[in-house]
Coordinates of N, CA and C in Angstrom, one line a residue:
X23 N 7.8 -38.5 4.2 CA 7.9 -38.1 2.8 C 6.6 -38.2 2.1
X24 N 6.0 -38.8 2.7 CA 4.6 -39.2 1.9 C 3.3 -37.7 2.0
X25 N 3.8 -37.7 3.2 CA 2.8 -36.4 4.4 C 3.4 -34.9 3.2
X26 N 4.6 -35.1 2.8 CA 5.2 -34.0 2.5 C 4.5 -34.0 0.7
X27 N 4.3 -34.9 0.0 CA 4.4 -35.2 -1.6 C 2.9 -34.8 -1.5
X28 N 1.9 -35.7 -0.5 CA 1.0 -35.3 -0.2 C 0.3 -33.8 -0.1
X29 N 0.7 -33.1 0.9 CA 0.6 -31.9 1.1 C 1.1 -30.7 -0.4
X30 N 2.3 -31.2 -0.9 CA 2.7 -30.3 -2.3 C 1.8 -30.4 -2.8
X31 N 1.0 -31.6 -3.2 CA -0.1 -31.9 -4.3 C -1.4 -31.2 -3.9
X32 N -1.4 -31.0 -2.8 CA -2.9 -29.9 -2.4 C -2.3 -28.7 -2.9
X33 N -1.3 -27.8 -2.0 CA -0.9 -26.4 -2.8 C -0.8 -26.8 -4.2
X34 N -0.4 -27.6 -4.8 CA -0.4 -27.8 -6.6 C -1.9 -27.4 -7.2
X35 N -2.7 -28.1 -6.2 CA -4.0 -28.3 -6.9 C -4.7 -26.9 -6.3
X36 N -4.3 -25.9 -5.9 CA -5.2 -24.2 -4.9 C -4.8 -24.0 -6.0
X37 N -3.4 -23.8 -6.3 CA -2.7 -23.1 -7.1 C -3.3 -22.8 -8.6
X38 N -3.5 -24.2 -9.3 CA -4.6 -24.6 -10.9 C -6.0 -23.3 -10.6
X39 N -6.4 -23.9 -9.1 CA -8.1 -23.3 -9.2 C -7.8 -21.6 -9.3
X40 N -6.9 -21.1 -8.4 CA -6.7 -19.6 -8.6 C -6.4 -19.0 -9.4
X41 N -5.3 -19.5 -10.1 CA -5.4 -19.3 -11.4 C -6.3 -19.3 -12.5
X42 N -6.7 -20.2 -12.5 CA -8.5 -20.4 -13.2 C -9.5 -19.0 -13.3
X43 N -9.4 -19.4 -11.5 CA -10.1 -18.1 -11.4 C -10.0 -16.8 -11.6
X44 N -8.8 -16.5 -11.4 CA -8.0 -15.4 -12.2 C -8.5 -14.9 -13.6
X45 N -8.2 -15.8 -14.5 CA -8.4 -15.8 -15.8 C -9.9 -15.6 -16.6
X46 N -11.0 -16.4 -15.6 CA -12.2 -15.9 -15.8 C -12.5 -14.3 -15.4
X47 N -12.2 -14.0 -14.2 CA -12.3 -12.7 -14.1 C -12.0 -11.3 -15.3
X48 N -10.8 -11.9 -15.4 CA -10.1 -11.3 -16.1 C -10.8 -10.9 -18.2
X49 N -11.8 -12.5 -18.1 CA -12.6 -12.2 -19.2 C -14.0 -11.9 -19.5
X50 N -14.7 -11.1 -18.0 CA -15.3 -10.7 -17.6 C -15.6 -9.4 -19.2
X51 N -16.3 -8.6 -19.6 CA -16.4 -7.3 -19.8 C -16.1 -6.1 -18.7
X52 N -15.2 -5.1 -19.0 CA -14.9 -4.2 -18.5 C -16.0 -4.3 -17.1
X53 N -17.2 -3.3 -17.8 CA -17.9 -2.6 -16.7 C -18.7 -3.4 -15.8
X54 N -19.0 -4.9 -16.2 CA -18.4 -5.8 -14.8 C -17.8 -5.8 -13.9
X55 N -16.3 -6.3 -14.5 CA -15.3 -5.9 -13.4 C -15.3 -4.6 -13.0
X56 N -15.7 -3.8 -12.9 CA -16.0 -2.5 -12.6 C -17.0 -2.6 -11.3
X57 N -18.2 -3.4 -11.8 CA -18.8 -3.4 -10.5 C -18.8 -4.6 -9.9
X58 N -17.6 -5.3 -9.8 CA -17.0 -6.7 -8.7 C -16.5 -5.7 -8.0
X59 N -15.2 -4.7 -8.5 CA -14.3 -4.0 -8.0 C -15.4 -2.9 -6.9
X60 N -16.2 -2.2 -7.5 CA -16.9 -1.0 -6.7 C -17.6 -2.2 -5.3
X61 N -18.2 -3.0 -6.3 CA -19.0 -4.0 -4.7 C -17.6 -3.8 -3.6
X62 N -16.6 -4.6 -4.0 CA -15.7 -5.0 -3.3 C -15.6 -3.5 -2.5
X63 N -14.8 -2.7 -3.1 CA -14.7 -1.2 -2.2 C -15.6 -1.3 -1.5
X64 N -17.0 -0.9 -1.9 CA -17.9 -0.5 -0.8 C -17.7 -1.3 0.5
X65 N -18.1 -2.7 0.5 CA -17.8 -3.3 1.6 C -16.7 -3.6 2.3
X66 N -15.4 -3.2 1.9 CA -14.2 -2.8 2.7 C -14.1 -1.4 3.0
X67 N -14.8 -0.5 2.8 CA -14.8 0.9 3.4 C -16.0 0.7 4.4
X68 N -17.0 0.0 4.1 CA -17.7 -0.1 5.3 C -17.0 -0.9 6.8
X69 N -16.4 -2.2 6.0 CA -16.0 -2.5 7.1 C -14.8 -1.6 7.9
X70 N -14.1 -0.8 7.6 CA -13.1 0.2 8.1 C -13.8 0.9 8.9
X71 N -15.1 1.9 8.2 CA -15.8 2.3 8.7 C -16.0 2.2 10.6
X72 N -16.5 0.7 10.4 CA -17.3 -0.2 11.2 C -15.7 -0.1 12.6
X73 N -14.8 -0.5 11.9 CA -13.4 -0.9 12.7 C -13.2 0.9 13.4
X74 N -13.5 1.5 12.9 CA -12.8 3.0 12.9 C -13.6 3.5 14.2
X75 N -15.0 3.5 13.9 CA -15.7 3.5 15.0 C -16.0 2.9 16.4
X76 N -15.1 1.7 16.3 CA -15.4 0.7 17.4 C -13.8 1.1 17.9
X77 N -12.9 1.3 17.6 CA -11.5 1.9 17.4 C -11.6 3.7 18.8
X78 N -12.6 4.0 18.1 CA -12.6 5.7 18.8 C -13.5 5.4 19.9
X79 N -14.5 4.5 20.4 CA -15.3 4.3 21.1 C -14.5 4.1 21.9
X80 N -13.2 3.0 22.2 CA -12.9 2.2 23.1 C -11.5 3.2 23.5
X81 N -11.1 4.4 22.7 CA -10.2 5.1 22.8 C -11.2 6.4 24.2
X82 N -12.0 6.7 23.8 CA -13.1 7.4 24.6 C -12.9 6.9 25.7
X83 N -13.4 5.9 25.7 CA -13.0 4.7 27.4 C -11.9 5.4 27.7
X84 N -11.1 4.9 26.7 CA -9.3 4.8 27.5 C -9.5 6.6 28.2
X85 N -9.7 7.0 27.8 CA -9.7 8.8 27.7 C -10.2 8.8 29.2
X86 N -11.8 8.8 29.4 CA -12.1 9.2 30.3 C -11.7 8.0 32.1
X87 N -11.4 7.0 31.6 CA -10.6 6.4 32.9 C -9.3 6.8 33.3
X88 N -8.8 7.0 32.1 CA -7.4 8.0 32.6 C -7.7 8.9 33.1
X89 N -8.9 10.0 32.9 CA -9.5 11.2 33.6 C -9.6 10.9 35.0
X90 N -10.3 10.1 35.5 CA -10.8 9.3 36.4 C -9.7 8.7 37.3
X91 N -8.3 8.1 37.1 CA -7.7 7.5 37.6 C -6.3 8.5 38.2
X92 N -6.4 9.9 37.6 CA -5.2 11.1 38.2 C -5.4 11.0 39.4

């Protein structure tokens, strides 16, 4: 019971900070958050990017050992 009251009180206490955090953002000026937001895009399209490429490379493999294996 203790492990359990214990444990609540940590999610209680994520829960305050993100919220916090939230609310700062949020009183950011516009074109700020504008460029938190574009930062953010850019480096999740890069990383897709990055995945997409490593994705078709290994698909190439697959391709040409099947070629190889008729």
């Amino acid at each position: 019971a203790v492990a359990v009251a214990v444990l609540g009180a940590g999610f209680a206490n994520q829960t305050t900070v993100n919220a916090e955090e939230r609310s700062t953002f949020t009183e950011l000026p516009p074109e700020a958050r504008y460029k938190a937001w574009k930062s953010e895009n850019d480096e999740l399209r890069e990383n897709h990017r990055k995945i997409l490429d490593k994705f078709n490379t290994e698909q190439n493999k697959s391709t040409r050992l099947e070629e190889q294996n008729k």
